[in-house]
PDB file of C-alpha atoms and ligand atoms in Angstrom:
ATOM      1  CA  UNK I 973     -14.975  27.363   5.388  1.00 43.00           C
ATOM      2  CA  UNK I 974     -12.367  28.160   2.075  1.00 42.00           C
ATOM      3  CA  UNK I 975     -10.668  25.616   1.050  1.00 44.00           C
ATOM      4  CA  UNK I 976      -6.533  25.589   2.154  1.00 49.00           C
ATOM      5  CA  UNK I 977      -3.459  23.471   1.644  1.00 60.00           C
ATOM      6  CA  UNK I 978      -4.255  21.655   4.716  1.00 91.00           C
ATOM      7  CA  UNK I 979      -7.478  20.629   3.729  1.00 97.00           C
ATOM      8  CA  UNK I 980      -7.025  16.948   2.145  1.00 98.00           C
ATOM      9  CA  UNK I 981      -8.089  16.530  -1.325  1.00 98.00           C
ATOM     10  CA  UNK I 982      -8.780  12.981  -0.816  1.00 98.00           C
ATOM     11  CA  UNK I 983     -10.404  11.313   2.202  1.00 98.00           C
ATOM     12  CA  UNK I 984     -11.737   7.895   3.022  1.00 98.00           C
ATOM     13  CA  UNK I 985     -13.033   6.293   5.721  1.00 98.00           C
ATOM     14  CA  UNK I 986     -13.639   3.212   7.497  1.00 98.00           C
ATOM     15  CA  UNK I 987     -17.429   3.530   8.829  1.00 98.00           C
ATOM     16  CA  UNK I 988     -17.270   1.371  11.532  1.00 97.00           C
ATOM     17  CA  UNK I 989     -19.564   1.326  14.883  1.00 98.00           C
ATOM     18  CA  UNK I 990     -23.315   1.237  13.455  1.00 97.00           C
ATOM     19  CA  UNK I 991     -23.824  -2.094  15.127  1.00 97.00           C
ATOM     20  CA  UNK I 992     -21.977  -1.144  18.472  1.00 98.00           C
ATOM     21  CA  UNK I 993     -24.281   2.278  18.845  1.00 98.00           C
ATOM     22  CA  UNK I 994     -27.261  -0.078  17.883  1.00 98.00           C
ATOM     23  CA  UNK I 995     -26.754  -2.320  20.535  1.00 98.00           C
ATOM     24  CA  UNK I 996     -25.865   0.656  23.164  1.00 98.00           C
ATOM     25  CA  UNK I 997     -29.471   1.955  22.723  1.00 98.00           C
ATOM     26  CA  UNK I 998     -31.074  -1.527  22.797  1.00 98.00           C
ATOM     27  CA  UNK I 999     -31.957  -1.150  18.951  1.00 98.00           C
ATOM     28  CA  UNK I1000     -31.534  -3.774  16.264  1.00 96.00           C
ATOM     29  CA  UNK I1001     -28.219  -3.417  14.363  1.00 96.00           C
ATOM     30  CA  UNK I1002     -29.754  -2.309  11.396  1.00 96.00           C
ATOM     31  CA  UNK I1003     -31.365   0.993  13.397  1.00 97.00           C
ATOM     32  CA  UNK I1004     -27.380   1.129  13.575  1.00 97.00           C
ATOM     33  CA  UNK I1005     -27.068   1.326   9.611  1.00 97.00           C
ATOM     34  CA  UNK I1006     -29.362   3.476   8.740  1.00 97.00           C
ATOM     35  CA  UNK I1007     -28.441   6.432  11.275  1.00 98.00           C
ATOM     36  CA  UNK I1008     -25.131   5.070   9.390  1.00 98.00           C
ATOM     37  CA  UNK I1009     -26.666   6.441   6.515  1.00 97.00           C
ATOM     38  CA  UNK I1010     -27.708   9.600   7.979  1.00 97.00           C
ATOM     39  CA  UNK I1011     -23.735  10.204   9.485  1.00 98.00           C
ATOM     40  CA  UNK I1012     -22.942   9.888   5.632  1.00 98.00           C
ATOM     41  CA  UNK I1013     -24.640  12.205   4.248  1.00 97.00           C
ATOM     42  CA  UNK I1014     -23.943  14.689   6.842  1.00 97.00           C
ATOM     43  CA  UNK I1015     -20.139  14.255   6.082  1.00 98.00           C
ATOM     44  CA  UNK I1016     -20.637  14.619   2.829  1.00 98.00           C
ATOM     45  CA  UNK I1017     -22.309  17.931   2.556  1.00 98.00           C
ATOM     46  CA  UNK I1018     -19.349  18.554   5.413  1.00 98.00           C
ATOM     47  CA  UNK I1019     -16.662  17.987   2.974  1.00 98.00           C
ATOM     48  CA  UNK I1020     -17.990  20.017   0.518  1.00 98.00           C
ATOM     49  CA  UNK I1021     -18.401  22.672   2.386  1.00 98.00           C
ATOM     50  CA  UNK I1022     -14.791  21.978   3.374  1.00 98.00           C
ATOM     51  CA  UNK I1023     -13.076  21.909  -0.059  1.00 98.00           C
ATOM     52  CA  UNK I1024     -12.856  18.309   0.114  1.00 98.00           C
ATOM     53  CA  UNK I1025     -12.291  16.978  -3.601  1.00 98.00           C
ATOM     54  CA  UNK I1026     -12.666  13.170  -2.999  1.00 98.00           C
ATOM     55  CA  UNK I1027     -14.133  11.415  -0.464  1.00 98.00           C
ATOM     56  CA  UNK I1028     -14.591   7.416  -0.793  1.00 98.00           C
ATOM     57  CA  UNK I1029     -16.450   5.147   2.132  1.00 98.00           C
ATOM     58  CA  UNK I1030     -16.126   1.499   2.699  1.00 97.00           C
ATOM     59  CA  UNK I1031     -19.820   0.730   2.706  1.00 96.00           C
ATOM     60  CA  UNK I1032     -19.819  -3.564   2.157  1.00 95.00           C
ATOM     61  CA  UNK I1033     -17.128  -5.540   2.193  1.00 93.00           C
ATOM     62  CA  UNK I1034     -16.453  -8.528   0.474  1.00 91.00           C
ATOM     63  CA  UNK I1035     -15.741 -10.098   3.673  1.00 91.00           C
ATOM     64  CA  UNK I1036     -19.747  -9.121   4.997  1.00 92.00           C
ATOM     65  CA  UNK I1037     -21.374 -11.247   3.200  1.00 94.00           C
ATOM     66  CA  UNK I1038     -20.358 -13.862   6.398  1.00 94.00           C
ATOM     67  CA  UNK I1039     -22.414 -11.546   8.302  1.00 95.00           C
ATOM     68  CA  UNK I1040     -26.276 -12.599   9.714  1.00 94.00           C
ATOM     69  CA  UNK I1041     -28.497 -13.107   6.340  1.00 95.00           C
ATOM     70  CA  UNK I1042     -31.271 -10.414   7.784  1.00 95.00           C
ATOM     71  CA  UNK I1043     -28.719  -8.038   8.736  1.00 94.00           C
ATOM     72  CA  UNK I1044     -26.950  -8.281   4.528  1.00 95.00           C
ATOM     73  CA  UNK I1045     -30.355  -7.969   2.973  1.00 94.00           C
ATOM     74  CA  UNK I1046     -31.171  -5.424   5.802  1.00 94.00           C
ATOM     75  CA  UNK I1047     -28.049  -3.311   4.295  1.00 94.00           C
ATOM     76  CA  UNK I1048     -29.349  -3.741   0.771  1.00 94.00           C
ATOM     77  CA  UNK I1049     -32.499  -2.828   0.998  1.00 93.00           C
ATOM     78  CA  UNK I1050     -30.899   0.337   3.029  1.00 94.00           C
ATOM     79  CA  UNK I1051     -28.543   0.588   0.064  1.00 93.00           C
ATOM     80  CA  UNK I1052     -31.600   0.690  -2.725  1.00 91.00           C
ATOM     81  CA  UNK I1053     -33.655   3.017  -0.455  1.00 93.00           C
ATOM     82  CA  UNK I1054     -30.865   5.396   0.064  1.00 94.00           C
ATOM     83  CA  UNK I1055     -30.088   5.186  -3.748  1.00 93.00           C
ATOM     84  CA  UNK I1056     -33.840   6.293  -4.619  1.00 92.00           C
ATOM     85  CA  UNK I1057     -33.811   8.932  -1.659  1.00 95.00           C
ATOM     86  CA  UNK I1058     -30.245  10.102  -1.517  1.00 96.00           C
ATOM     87  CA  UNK I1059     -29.152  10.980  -5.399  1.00 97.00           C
ATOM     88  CA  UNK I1060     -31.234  13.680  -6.337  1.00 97.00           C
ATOM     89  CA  UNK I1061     -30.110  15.558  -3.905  1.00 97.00           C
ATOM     90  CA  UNK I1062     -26.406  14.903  -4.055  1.00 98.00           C
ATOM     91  CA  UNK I1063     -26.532  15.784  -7.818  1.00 98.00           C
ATOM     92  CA  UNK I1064     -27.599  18.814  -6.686  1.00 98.00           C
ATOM     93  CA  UNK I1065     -24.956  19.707  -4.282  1.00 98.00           C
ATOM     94  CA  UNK I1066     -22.480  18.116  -7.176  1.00 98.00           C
ATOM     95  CA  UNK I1067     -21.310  15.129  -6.219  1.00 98.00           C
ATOM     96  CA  UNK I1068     -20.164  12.694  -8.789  1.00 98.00           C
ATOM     97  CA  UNK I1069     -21.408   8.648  -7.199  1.00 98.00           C
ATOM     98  CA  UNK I1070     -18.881   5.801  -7.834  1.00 98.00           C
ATOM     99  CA  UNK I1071     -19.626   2.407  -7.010  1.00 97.00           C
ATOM    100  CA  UNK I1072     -16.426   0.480  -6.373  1.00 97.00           C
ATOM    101  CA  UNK I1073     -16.477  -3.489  -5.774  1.00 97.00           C
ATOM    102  CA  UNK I1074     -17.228  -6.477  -7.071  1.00 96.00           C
ATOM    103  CA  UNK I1075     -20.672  -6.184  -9.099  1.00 95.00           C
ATOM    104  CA  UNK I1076     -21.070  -9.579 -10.737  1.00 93.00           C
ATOM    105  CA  UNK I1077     -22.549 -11.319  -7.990  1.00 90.00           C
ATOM    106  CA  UNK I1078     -24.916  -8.629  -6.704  1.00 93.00           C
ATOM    107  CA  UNK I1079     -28.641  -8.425  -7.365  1.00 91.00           C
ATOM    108  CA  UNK I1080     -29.527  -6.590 -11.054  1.00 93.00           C
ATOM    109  CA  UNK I1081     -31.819  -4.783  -8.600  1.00 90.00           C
ATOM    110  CA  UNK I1082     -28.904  -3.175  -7.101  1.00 92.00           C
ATOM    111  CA  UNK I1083     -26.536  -2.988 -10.656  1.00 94.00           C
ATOM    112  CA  UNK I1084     -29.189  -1.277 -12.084  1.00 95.00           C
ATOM    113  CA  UNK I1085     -29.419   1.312  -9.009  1.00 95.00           C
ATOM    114  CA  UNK I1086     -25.299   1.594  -9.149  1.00 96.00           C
ATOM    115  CA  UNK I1087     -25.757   2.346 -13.259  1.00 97.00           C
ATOM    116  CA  UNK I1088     -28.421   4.652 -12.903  1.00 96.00           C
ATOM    117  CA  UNK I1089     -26.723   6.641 -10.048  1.00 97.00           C
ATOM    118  CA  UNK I1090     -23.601   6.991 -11.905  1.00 98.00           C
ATOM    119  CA  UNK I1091     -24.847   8.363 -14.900  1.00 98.00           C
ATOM    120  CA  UNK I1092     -27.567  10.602 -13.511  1.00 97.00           C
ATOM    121  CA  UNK I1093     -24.044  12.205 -11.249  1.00 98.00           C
ATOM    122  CA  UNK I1094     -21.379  11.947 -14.342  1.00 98.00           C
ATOM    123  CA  UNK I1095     -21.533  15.483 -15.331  1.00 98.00           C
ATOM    124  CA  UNK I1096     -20.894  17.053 -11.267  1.00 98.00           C
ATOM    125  CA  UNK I1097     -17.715  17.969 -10.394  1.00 97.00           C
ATOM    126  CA  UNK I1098     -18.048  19.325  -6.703  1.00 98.00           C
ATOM    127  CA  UNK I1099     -17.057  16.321  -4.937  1.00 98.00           C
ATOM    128  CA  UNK I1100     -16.531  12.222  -6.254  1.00 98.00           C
ATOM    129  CA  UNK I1101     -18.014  10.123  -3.628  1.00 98.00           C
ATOM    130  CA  UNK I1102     -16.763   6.524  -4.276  1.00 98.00           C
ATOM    131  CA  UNK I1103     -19.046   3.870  -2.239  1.00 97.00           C
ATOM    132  CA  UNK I1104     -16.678   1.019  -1.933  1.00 97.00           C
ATOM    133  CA  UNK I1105     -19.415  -1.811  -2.114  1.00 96.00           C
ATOM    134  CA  UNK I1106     -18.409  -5.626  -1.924  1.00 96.00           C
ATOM    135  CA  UNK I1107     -15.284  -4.120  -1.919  1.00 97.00           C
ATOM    136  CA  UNK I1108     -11.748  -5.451  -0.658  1.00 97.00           C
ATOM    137  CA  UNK I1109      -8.317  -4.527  -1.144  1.00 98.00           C
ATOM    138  CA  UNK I1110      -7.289  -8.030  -1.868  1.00 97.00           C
ATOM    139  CA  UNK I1111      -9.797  -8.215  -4.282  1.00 97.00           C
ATOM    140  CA  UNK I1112      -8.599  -5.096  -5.995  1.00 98.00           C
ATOM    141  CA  UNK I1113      -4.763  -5.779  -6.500  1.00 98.00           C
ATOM    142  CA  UNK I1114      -5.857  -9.483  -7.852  1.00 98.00           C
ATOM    143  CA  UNK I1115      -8.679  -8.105 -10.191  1.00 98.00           C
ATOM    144  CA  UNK I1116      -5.838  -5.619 -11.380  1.00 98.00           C
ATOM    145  CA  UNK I1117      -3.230  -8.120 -11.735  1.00 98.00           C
ATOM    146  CA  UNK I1118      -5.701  -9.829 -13.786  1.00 98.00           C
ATOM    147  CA  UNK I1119      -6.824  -6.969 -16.301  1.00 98.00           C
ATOM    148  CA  UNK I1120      -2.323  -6.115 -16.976  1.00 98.00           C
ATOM    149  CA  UNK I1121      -1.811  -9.898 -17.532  1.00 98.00           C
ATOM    150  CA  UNK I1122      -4.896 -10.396 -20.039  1.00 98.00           C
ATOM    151  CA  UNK I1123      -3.256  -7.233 -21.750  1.00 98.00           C
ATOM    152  CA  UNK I1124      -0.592  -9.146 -21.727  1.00 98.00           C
ATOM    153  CA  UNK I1125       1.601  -5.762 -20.137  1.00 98.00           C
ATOM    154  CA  UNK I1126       4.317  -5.847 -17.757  1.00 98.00           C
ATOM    155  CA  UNK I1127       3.585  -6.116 -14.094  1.00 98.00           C
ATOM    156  CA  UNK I1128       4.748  -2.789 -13.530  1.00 98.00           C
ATOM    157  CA  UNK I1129       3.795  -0.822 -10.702  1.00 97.00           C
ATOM    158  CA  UNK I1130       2.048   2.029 -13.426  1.00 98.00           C
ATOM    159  CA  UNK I1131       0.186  -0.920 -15.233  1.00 98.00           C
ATOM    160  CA  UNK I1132      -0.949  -2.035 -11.434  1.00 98.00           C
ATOM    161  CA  UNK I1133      -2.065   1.485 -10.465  1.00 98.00           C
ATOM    162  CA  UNK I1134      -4.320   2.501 -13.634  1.00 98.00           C
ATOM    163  CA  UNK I1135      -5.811  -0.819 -13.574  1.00 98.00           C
ATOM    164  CA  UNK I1136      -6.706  -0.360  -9.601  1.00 98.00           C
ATOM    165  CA  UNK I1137     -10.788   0.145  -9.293  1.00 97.00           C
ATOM    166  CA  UNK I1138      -9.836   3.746  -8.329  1.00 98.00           C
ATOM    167  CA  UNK I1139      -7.690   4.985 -11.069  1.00 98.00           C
ATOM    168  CA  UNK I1140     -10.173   7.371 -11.998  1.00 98.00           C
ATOM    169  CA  UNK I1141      -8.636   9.154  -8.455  1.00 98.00           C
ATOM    170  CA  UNK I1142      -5.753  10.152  -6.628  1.00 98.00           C
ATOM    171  CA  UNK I1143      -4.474   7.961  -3.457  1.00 98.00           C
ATOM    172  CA  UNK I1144      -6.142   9.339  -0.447  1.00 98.00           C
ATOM    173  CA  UNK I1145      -4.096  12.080   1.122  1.00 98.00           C
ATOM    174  CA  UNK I1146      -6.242  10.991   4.905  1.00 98.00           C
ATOM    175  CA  UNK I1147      -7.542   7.857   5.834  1.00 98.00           C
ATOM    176  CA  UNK I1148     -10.128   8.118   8.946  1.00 98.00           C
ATOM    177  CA  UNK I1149     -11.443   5.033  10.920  1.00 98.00           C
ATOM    178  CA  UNK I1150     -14.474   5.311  13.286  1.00 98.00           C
ATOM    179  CA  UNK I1151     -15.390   2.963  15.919  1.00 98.00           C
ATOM    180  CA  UNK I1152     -11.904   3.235  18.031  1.00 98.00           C
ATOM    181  CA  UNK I1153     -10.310   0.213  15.896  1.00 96.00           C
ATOM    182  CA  UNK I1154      -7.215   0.771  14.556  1.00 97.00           C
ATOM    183  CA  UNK I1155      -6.662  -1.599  11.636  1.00 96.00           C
ATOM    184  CA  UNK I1156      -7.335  -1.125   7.698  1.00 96.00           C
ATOM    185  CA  UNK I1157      -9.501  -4.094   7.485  1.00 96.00           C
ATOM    186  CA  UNK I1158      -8.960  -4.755   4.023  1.00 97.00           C
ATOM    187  CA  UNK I1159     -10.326  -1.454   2.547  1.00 98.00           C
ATOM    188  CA  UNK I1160      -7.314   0.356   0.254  1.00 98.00           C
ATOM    189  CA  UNK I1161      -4.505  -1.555   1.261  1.00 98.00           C
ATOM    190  CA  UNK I1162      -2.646  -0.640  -2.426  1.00 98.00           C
ATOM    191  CA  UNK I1163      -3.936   3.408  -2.071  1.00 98.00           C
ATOM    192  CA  UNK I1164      -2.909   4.436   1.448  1.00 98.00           C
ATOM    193  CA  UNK I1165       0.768   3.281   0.731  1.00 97.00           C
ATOM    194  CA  UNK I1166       1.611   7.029   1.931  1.00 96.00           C
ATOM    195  CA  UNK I1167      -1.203   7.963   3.357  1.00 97.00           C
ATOM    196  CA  UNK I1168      -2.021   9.662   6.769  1.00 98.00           C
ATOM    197  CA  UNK I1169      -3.904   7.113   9.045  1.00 98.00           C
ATOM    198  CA  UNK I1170      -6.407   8.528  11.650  1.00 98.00           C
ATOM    199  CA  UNK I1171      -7.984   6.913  14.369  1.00 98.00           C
ATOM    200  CA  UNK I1172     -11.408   8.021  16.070  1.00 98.00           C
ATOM    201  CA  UNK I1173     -13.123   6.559  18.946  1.00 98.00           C
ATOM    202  CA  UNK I1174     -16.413   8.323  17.801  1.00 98.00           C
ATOM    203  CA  UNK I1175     -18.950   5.450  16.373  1.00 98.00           C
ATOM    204  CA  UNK I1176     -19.787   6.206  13.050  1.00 98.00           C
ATOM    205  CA  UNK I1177     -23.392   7.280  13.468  1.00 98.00           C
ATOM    206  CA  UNK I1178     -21.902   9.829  15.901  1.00 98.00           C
ATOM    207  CA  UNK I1179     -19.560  11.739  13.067  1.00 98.00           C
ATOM    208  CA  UNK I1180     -20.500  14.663  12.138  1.00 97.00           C
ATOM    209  CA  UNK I1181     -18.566  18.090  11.213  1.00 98.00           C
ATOM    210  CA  UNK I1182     -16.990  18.479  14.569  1.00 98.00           C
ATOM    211  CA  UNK I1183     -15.047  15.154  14.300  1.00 98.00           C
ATOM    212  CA  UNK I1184     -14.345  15.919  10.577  1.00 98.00           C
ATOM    213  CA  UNK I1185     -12.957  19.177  11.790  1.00 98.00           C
ATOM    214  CA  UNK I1186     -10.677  17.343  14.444  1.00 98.00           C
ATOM    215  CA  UNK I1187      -9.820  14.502  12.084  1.00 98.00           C
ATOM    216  CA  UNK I1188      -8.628  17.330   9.130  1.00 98.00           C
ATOM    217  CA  UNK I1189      -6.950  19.883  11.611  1.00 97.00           C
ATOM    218  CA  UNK I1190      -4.791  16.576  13.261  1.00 97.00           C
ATOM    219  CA  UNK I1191      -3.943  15.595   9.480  1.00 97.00           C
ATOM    220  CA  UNK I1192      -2.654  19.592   9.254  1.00 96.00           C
ATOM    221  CA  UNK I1193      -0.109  18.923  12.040  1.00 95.00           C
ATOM    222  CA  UNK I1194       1.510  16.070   9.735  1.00 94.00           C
ATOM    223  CA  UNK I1195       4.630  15.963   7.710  1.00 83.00           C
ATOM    224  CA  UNK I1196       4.029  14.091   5.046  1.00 80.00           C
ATOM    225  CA  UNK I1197       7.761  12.509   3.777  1.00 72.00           C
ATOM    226  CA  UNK I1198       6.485  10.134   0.792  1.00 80.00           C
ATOM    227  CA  UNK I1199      10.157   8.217   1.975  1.00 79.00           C
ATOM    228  CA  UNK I1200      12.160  11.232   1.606  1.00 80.00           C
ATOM    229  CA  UNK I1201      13.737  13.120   4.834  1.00 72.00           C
ATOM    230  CA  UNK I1202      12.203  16.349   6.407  1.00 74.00           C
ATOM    231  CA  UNK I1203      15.151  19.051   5.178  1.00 72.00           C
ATOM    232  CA  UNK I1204      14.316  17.811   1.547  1.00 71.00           C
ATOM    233  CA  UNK I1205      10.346  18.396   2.243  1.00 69.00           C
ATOM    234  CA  UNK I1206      10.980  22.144   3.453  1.00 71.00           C
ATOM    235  CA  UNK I1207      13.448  22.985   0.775  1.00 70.00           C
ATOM    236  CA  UNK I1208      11.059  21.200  -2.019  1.00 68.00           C
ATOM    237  CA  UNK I1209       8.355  23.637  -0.865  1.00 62.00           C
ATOM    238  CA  UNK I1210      10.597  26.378  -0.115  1.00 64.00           C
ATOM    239  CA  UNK I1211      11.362  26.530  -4.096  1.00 61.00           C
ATOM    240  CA  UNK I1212       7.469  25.988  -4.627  1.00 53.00           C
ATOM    241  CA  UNK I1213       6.599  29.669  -2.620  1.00 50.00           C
ATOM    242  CA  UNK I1214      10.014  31.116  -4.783  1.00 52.00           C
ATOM    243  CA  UNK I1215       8.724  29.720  -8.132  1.00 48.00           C
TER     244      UNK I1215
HETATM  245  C1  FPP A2664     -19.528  -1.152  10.118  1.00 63.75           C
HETATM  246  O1  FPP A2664     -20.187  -1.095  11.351  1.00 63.75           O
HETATM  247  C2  FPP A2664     -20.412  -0.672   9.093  1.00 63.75           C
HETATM  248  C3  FPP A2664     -20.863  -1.414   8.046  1.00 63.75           C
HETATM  249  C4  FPP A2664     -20.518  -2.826   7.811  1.00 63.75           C
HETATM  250  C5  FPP A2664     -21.780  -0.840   7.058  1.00 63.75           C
HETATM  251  C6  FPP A2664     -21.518   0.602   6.779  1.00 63.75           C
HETATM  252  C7  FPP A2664     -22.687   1.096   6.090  1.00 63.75           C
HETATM  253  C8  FPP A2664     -23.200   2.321   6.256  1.00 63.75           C
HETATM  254  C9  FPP A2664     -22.634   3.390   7.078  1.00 63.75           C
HETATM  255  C10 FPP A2664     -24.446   2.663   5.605  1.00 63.75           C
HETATM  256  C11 FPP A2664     -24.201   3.050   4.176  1.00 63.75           C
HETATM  257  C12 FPP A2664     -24.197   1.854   3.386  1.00 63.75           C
HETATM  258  C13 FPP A2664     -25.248   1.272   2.841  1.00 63.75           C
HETATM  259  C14 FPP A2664     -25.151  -0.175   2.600  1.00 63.75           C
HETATM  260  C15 FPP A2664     -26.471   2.004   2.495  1.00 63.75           C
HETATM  261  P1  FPP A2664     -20.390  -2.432  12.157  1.00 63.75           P
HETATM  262  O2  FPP A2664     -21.738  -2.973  11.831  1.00 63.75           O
HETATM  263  O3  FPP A2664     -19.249  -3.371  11.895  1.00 63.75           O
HETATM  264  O4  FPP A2664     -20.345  -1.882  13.628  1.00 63.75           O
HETATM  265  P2  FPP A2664     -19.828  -2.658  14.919  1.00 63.75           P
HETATM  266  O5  FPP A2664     -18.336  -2.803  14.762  1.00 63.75           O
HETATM  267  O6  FPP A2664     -20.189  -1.704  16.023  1.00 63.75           O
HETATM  268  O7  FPP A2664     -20.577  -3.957  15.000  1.00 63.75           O
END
């Protein structure tokens, strides 16, 4: 498919629904996570193909680490098995890996994975996949509010913004949730100021290119305002075709 203006430059998405289409089969949760696994990778050779530029995933929050101790060292063993399996591969199709999250209090097992993946993918430019890992949007505005004030910089929305853990991106244009919640659960609560929220009832291990396709086409039907009124949209763009 060629890339178009309607294709968003920047997605994320809330994975949610490995555990729910676990349980619906009878299958431990963690069957759940790793078809989980299988859903991302899919979507990300999806949004490739797509023109996608940017595509970041809410893979641990900080807020799992409450969950069942099996089921967290379940999802990092997952995590350091799909590091070893997965990254070859995705530097081949050029993705650029980003770990995003708290890393202090993770095992040097999995820092050393997270450092080795990100330098092995520096140098690709296809597509940046940021894996939001012991992530949370709370977490981020503090640990950015922290980094201004020990520059000792104003609290200024700019300072705020290139301190974020995702300054290294644009905000995402489309946010997609799986699993038929719809709340942001913490993920980029400073990022998705403006943008477009979609809701799918599909459970994450059941995403594939078809509900990409819906989620991206629905995102085409939007006006996006960014606070401004819908006459000063059309005539902004009107001068862009002119110009
Ligand atoms: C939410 O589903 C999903 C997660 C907490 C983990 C998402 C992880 C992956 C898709 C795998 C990739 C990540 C790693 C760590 C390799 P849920 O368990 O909350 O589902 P439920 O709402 O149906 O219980």
């Amino acid at each position: 498919m060629t890339p178009s203006t309607t294709i968003p430059r920047h997605i994320a998405i809330v994975m949610d629904g490995n555990g729910r289409w676990a349980k619906q089969r009878f299958l431990p949760r963690l069957a759940g996570h790793k078809q989980g696994v299988e859903a991302l990778r899919r979507c990300v050779s999806a949004c490739i193909e797509r023109g996608v530029r940017v595509l970041t995933v809410f893979a641990f929050s900080s807020e799992n680490w409450n969950r069942p101790q099996d089921e967290v060292s379940g999802l990092m063993n997952l995590l350091a098995g799909a590091l070893a399996r997965e990254v070859p591969g995705l530097s081949q199709e050029g993705v650029q890996l980003h770990f995003v999250g708290e890393r202090a209090s993770l095992s040097d097992k999995v820092k050393a994975g997270f450092a080795q993946a990100e330098t092995s993918t520096a140098a690709n430019h296809r597509l940046i996949l940021n894996v939001c890992f012991n992530y949370g949007g709370r977490w981020d505005i503090a640990q950015a509010a922290e980094r201004v004030a020990a520059q000792g910089l104003p609290m200024t929305e700019g300072n705020l913004s290139a301190a974020m853990a995702l300054s290294h991106v644009a905000d995402p244009d489309l946010l997609i949730r799986t699993g038929g919640e719809s709340r942001i659960s913490n993920f980029l609560l400073w990022q998705t100021a403006y943008s477009e929220l979609y809701f799918s009832t599909a459970l994450w291990p059941e995403f594939g290119a078809e509900q990409l396709d819906a989620a991206i086409a629905d995102f085409a039907t939007r006006e996006r305002r960014f606070g401004q009124i819908s006459e000063q949209i059309k005539h902004s763009s009107q001068q862009r075709v002119v110009a």
